[in-house]
C-alpha atoms as one frame of an Amber mdcrd trajectory, in Angstrom:
protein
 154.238 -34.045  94.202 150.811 -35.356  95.054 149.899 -39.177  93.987 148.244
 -38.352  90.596 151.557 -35.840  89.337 153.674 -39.418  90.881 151.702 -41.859
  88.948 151.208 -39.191  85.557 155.529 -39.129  86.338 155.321 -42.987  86.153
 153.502 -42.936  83.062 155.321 -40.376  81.224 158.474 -42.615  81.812 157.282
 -45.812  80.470 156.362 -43.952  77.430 159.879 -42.752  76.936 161.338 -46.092
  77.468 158.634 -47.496  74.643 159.748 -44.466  72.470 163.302 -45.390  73.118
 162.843 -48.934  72.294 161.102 -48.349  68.819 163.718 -46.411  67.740 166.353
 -49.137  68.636 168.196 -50.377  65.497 167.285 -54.116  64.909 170.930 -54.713
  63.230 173.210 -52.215  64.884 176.499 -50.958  63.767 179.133 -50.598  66.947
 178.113 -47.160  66.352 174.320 -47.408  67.243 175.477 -49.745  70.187 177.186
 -46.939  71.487 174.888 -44.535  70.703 171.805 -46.712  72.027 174.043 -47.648
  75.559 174.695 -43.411  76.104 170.885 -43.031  75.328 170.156 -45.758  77.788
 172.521 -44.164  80.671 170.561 -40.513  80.203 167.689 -42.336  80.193 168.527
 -44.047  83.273 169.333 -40.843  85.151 165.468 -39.573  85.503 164.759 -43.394
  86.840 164.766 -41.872  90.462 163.148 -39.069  92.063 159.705 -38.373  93.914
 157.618 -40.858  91.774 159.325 -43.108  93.353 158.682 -42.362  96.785 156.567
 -45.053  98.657 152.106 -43.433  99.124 152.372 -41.943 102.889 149.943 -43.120
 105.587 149.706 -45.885 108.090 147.589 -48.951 107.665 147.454 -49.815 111.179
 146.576 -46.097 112.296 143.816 -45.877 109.925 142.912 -49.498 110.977 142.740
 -47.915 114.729 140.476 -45.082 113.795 138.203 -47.448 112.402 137.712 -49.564
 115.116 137.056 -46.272 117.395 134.139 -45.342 114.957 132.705 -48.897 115.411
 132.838 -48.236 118.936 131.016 -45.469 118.454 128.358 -47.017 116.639 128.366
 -49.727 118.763 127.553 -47.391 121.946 124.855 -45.769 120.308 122.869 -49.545
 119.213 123.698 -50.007 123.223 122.155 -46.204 123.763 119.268 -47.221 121.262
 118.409 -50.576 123.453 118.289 -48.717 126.474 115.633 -46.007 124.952 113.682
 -48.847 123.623 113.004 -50.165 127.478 112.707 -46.899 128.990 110.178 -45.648
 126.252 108.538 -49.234 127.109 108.034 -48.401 130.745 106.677 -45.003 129.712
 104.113 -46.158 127.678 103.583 -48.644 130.800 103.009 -46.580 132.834 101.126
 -43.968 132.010  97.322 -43.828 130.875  96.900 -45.244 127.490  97.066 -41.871
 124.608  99.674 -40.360 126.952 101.997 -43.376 127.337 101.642 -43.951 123.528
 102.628 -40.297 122.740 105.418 -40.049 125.628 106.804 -43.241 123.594 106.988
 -42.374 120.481 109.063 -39.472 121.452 111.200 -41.555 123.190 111.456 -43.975
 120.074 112.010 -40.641 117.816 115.750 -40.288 119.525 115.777 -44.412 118.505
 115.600 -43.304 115.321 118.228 -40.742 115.648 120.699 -42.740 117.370 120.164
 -45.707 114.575 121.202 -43.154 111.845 124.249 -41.804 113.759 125.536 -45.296
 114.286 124.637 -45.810 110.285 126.543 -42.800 109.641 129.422 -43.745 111.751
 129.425 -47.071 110.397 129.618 -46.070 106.407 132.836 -44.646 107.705 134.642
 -47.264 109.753 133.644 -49.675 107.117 135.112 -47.332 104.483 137.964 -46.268
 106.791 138.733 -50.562 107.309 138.844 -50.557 103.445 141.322 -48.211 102.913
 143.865 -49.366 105.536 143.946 -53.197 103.861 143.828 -51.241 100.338 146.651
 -48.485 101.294 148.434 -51.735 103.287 148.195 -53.589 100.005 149.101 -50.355
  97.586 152.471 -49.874  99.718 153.635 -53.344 100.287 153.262 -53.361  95.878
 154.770 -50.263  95.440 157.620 -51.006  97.694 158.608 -54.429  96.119 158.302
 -52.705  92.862 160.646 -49.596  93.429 163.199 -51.834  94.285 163.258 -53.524
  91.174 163.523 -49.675  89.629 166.407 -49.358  91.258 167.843 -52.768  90.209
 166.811 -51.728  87.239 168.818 -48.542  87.073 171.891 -50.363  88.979 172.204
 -52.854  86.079 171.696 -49.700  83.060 175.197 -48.662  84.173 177.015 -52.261
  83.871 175.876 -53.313  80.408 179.350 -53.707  78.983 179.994 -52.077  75.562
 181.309 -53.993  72.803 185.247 -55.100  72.551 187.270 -53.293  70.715 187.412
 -56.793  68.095 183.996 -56.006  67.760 181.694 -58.170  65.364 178.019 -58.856
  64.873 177.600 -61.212  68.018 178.549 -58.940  70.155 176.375 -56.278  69.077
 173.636 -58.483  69.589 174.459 -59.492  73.068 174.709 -55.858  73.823 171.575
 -55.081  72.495 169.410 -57.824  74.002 171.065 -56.721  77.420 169.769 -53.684
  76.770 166.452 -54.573  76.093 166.117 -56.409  79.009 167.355 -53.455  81.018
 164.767 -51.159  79.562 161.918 -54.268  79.824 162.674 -54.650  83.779 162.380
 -50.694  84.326 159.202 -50.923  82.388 157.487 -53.722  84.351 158.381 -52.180
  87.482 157.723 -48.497  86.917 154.244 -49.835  85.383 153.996 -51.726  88.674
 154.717 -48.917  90.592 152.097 -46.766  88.443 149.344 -49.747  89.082 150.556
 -49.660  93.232 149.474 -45.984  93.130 146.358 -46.073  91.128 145.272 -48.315
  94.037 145.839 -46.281  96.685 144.757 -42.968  94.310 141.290 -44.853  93.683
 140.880 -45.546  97.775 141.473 -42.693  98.811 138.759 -41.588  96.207 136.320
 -44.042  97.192 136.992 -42.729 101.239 136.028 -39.336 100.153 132.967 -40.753
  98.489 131.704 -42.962 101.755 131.996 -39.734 103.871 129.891 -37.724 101.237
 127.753 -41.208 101.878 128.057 -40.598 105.709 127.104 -36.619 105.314 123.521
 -37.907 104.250 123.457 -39.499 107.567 124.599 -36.382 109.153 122.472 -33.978
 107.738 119.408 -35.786 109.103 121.354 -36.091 112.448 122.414 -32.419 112.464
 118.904 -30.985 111.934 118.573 -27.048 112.054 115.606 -26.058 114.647 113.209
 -22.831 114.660 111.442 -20.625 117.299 108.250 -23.347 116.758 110.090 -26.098
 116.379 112.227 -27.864 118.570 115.046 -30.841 118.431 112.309 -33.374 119.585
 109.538 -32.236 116.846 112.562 -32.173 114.237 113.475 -36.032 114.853 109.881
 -36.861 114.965 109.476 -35.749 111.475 112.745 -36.888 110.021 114.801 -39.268
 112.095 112.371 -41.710 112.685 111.564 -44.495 109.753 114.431 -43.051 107.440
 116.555 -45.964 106.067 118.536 -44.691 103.025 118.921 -39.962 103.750 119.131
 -39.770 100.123 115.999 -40.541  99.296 114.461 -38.894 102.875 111.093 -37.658
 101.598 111.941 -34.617 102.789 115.653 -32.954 101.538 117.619 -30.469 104.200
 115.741 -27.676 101.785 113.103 -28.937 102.029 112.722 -28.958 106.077 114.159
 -25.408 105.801 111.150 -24.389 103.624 109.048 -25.918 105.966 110.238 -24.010
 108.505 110.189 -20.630 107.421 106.386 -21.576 106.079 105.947 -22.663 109.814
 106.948 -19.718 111.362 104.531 -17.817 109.295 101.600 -19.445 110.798  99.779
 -18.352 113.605  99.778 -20.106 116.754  96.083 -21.721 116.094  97.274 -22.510
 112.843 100.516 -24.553 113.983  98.250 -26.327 116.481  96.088 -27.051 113.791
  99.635 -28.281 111.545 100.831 -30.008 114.740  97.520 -31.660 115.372  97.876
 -33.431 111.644 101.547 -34.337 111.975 100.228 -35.927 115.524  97.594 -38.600
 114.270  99.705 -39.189 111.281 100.088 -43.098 111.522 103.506 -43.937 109.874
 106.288 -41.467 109.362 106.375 -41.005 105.390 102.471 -39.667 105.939 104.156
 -36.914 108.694 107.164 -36.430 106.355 104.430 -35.943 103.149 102.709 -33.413
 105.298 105.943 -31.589 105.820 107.001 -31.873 102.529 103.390 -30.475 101.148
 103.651 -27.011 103.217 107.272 -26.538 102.543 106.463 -26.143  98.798 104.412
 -23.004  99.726 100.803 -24.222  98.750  99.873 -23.229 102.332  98.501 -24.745
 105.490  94.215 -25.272 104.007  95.998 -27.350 101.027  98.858 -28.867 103.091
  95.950 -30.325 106.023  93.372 -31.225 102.828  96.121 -33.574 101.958  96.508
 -34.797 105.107  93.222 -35.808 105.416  93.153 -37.310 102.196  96.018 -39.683
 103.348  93.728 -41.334 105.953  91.673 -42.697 103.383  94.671 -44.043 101.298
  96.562 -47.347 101.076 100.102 -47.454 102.131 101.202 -48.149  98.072  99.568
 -44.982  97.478 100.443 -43.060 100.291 103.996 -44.443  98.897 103.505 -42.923
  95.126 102.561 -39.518  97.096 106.040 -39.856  98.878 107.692 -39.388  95.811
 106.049 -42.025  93.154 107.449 -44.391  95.529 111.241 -43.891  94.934 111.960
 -43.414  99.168 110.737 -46.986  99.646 113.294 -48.657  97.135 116.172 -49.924
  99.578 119.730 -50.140  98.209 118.753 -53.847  98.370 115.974 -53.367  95.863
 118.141 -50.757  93.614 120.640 -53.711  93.096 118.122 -56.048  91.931 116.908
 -53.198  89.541 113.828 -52.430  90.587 110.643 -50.786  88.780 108.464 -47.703
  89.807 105.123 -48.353  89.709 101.787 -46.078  90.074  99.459 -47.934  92.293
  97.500 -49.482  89.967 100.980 -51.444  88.824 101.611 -49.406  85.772 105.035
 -48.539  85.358 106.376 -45.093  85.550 108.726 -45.137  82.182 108.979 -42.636
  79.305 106.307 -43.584  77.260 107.537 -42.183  74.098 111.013 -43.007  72.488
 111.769 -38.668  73.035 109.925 -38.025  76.730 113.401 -39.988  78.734 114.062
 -35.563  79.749 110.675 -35.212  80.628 110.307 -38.283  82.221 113.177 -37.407
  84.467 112.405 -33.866  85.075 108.833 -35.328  86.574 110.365 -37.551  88.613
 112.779 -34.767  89.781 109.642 -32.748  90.460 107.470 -35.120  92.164 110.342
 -36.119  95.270 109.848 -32.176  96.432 106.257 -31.666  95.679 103.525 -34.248
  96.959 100.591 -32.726  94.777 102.460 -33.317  91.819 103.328 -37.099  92.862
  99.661 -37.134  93.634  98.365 -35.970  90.279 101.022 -38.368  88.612 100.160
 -41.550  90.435  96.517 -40.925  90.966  94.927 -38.051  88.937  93.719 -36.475
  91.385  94.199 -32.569  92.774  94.090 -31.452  96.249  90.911 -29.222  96.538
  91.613 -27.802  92.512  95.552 -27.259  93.285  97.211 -27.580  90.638 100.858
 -27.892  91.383 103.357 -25.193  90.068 105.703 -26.833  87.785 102.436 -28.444
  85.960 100.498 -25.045  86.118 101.671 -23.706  82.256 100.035 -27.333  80.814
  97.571 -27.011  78.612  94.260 -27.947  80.256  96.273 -29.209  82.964  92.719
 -28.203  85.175  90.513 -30.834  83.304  92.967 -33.289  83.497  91.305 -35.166
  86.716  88.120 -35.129  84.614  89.756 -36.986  81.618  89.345 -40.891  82.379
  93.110 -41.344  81.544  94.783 -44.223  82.212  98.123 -44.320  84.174  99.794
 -44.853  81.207  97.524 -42.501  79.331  98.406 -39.728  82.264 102.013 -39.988
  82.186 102.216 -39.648  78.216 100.530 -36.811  78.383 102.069 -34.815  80.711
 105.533 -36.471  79.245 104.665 -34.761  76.525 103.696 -31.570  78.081 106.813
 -31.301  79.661 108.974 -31.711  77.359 107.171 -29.444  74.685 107.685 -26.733
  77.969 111.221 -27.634  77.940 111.538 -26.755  74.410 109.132 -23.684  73.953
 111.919 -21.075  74.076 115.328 -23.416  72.780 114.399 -24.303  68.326 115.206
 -27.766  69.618 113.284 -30.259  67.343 112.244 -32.164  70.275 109.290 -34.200
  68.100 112.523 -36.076  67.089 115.493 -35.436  69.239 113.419 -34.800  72.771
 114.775 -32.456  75.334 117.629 -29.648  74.763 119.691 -29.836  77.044 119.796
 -25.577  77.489 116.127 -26.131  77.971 116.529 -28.579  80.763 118.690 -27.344
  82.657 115.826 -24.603  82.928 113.435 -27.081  84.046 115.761 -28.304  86.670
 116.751 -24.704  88.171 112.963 -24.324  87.982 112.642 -27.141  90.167 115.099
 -27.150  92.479 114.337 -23.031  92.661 117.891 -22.414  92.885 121.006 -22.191
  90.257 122.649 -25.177  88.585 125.159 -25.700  86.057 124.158 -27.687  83.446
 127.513 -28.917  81.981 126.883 -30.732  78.847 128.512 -31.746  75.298 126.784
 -32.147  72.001 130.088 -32.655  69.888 131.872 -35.757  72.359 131.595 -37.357
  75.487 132.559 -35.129  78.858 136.183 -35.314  79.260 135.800 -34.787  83.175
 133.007 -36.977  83.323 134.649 -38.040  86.580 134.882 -34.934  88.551 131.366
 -34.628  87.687 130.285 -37.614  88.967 132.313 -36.687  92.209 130.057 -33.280
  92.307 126.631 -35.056  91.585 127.289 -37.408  94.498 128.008 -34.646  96.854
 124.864 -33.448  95.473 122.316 -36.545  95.742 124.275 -37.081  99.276 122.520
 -33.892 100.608 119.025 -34.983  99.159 119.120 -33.515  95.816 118.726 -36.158
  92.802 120.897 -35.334  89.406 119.819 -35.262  86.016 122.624 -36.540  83.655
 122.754 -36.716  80.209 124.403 -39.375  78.456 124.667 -41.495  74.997 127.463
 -43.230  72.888 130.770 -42.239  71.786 130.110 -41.008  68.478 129.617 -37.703
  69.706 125.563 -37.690  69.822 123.853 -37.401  73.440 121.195 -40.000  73.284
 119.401 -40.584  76.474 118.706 -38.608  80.506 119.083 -40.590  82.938 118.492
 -39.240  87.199 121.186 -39.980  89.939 118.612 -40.809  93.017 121.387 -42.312
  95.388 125.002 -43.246  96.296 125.399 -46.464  98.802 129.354 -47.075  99.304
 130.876 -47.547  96.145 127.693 -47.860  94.067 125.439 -45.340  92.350 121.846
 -45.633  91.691 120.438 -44.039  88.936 116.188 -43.739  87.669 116.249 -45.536
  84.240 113.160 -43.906  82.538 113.307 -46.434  79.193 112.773 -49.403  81.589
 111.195 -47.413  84.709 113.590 -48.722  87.151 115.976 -47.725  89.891 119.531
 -49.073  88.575 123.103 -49.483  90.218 126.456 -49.130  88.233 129.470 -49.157
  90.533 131.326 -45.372  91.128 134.254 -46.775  89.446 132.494 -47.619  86.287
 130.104 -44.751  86.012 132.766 -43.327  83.384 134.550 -46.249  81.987 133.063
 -45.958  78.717 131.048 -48.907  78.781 127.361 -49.651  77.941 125.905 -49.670
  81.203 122.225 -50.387  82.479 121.418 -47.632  84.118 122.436 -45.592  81.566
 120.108 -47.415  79.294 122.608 -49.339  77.950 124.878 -46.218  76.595 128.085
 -45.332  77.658 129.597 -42.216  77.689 128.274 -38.859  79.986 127.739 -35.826
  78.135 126.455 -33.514  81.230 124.958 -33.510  84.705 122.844 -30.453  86.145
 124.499 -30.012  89.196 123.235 -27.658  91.767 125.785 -24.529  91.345 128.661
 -23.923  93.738
């Protein structure tokens, strides 16, 4: 019997002592005494077995691993300080372009080692959190138990009435009954509560080391024949704070490998040549990111040079519309996306929230399309596939729109493509959800399930969440769809993120990156980053 089946157990038996107690008679014959004592006695019988068994595991061994993984991380800040001198004294001395490129390789493996020990560190914090909570769950559940069995000790002493019977002895015998049944209840409910604790951390330890994977799949990163360990933590590892929302996803870089390997060896010197005199890391990463959605190496380097002539806020938007640069710091505060003029990127229609989402969605794996968004501009004509069906999409550049003009109408565009093939009345009710899910495989150019209600809220909504965070933790944002409890979806809102025991979700009414803690993502309550509803109806989740 696993913890759930031993707290369900726990919960099954209070209900049977409240069932018991409402049929109780309030002015008992010596009959119903008897009756209700023989009733309490059977009753008393199932107030043992497995449920009450104390949760397993050792504080103080769980405790120990933790501190090993902090040693860990501590070795590699010590490994990262000593890289830091020795790529000083390369750059020292050598001559003045070699010493600077010697050292940033050396710094690249700084970069590496800092999100190992990040990594490592999600977990022995997590790992610390579990011992005092599993410490905390036992000590409860122990104290508790034994006033179950107390409990049960005294059902089988409540004396029945004398033989000279009369009314105040009935009554004695029933109150002693009652507070038989109301010290089992307290303490099997206090067992129950004892195991939900240690049930929700062991749920939230499953969720940090989903957290830690993100860590790990920028750590573990897969090489080709042209590219190398070194050239792979040059383009990843270094200036990555938060994996899942890396500008490029583990796809991603496999994309861009395969499209690498297709090159010619003039070619890749001329690819290698741009990475090299990129000047910050998301421009190298952008670069990446551009060839790996197959537009090919003349589009991928016209970008490239069209980053040296841009600001860092809009070589930001190109990242992604500037989603990798919001820190968990800035998701707690709630903080908006903004083009770089300042306009900020929200539905701008009260039916466009899908569309909105689906944009955003599209624009973290394909530069061009964060470029068009953000600036209006194409690379050389390109116009980027998941666009390419818009009408007049090609004089769009040529338009004078606005920002807020520009994301209307391809808001609009969108979400009319969303609908073309679904008799969704999305003038009114926006996105179908059959539709989107479409858009999303379309995206993500691979299968999803798009698990969704239109007649009540999901009644897993939690084991979803637990699969979009496994998603979003290996670089993958999820599209959920959500509204109030009346039955009617409402509103899409995009999982970007998952720091520790928090979620962070793209809220397209407002145009902001929002937190709601994991374990009130599916309480039912109206919650910002849903928009302010409150119940999921679906999540397209990247298929198993």
């Amino acid at each position: 019997m696993n913890l759930q089946d031993r707290y369900d157990e726990c919960t099954d038996r209070v209900a049977a002592i409240d069932n018991v107690l409402s049929l109780l008679p309030r002015s008992p014959s010596a009959v119903g005494v008897l009756t209700a004592l023989g009733t309490l006695e059977d009753l008393a019988r199932t107030w043992t077995g497995d449920h009450l068994l104390r949760p397993g595991g050792s504080p103080d061994s769980v405790q120990r691993s933790a501190e090993s993984y902090e040693d860990v991380a501590e070795e590699l800040d010590a490994q990262a300080t000593a890289l830091e001198g020795r790529a000083s004294d390369v750059e020292a001395g050598l001559d003045a372009a070699a010493g600077r490129t010697a050292a940033t390789r050396v710094r690249a493996f700084i970069g590496l080692a800092g999100l190992e020990a990040r990594g490592i560190r999600v977990i022995a914090d997590a790992l610390k959190a579990y011992a005092d909570e599993l410490d905390d769950g036992q000590s409860r559940f122990d104290r508790h138990a034994a006033g179950m069995r107390s409990a049960r000790g005294d059902a089988f002493t409540v004396s029945a009435p004398p033989a000279d019977w009369d009314d105040s002895h009935c009554a004695a015998t029933m109150i002693a009954l009652h507070n038989v049944y109301d010290e089992a209840r307290a303490a099997l409910i206090a067992c129950r509560d004892a195991l939900g604790t240690v049930i929700e951390a062991e749920r939230r330890l499953r969720f940090a080391f989903t957290d830690a994977s993100g860590y790990a799949r920028l750590c573990g990163l897969p090489t080709s024949r042209t590219v190398n360990i070194v050239d792979g933590i040059l383009a990843l590892a270094d200036g990555i704070g938060d994996p899942d929302r890396a500008v490029v996803s583990h796809d991603e870089w496999v994309a861009y490998l395969a499209a690498r390997d297709e090159l010619s060896e003039a070619e890749r010197k001329r690819l290698d040549a741009a990475l090299d005199t990129a000047e910050a890391p998301d421009e190298r990463q952008i670069i990446i990111a551009a060839l790996a959605t197959g537009a090919g190496l003349a589009l991928t380097l016209a970008l490239a040079l069209k980053l040296r002539t841009m600001t860092q806020k809009q070589i930001q938007a190109v990242a992604g519309l500037g989603l990798p640069e919001i820190t968990n710091e800035d998701a707690a505060e709630w903080s908006s996306l903004t083009t770089p003029d300042g306009t900020v990127v929200t539905q701008m229609t009260n039916t466009t929230c899908g569309s909105s989402s689906l944009l955003m969605l599209a624009a973290q794996r394909d530069p061009f399309l964060a470029l068009l968004i953000a600036e209006g501009e194409f690379v050389d004509g390109y116009v980027p596939d998941y666009v390419s069906d818009v009408t007049l999409i090609d004089r769009l550049p040529e338009a004078g729109l606005t920002s807020a003009e520009r994301l209307r109408f391809l808001q609009e565009e969108i979400r009319i493509q969303t609908n073309k093939f679904t008799l969704w009345p999305g003038t009114w009710l926006g996105s179908a959800p059959w539709g989107y899910g479409d858009e999303v495989s379309r995206i993500l150019d691979a299968d999803v399930d798009l698990e969704y209600s239109l007649i009540g809220p999901d009644s897993d909504a939690q084991a979803l969440i637990g699969r979009a965070i496994t998603a979003v933790d290996s670089g993958t944002p999820v599209p959920f769809l959500v509204g109030d409890d009346t039955g009617v979806p409402r509103h899409y809102v995009l999982l970007v993120g998952h720091n520790g025991d928090e979620l962070q979700f793209y809220e397209p009414w407002e145009g902001e990156v929002r937190t709601v803690p994991i374990d009130e993502a599916a309480s039912g309550a109206p919650q910002g980053a849903y928009g302010w509803w409150k119940s999921i109806y679906g999540a397209a989740v990247p298929a198993d």
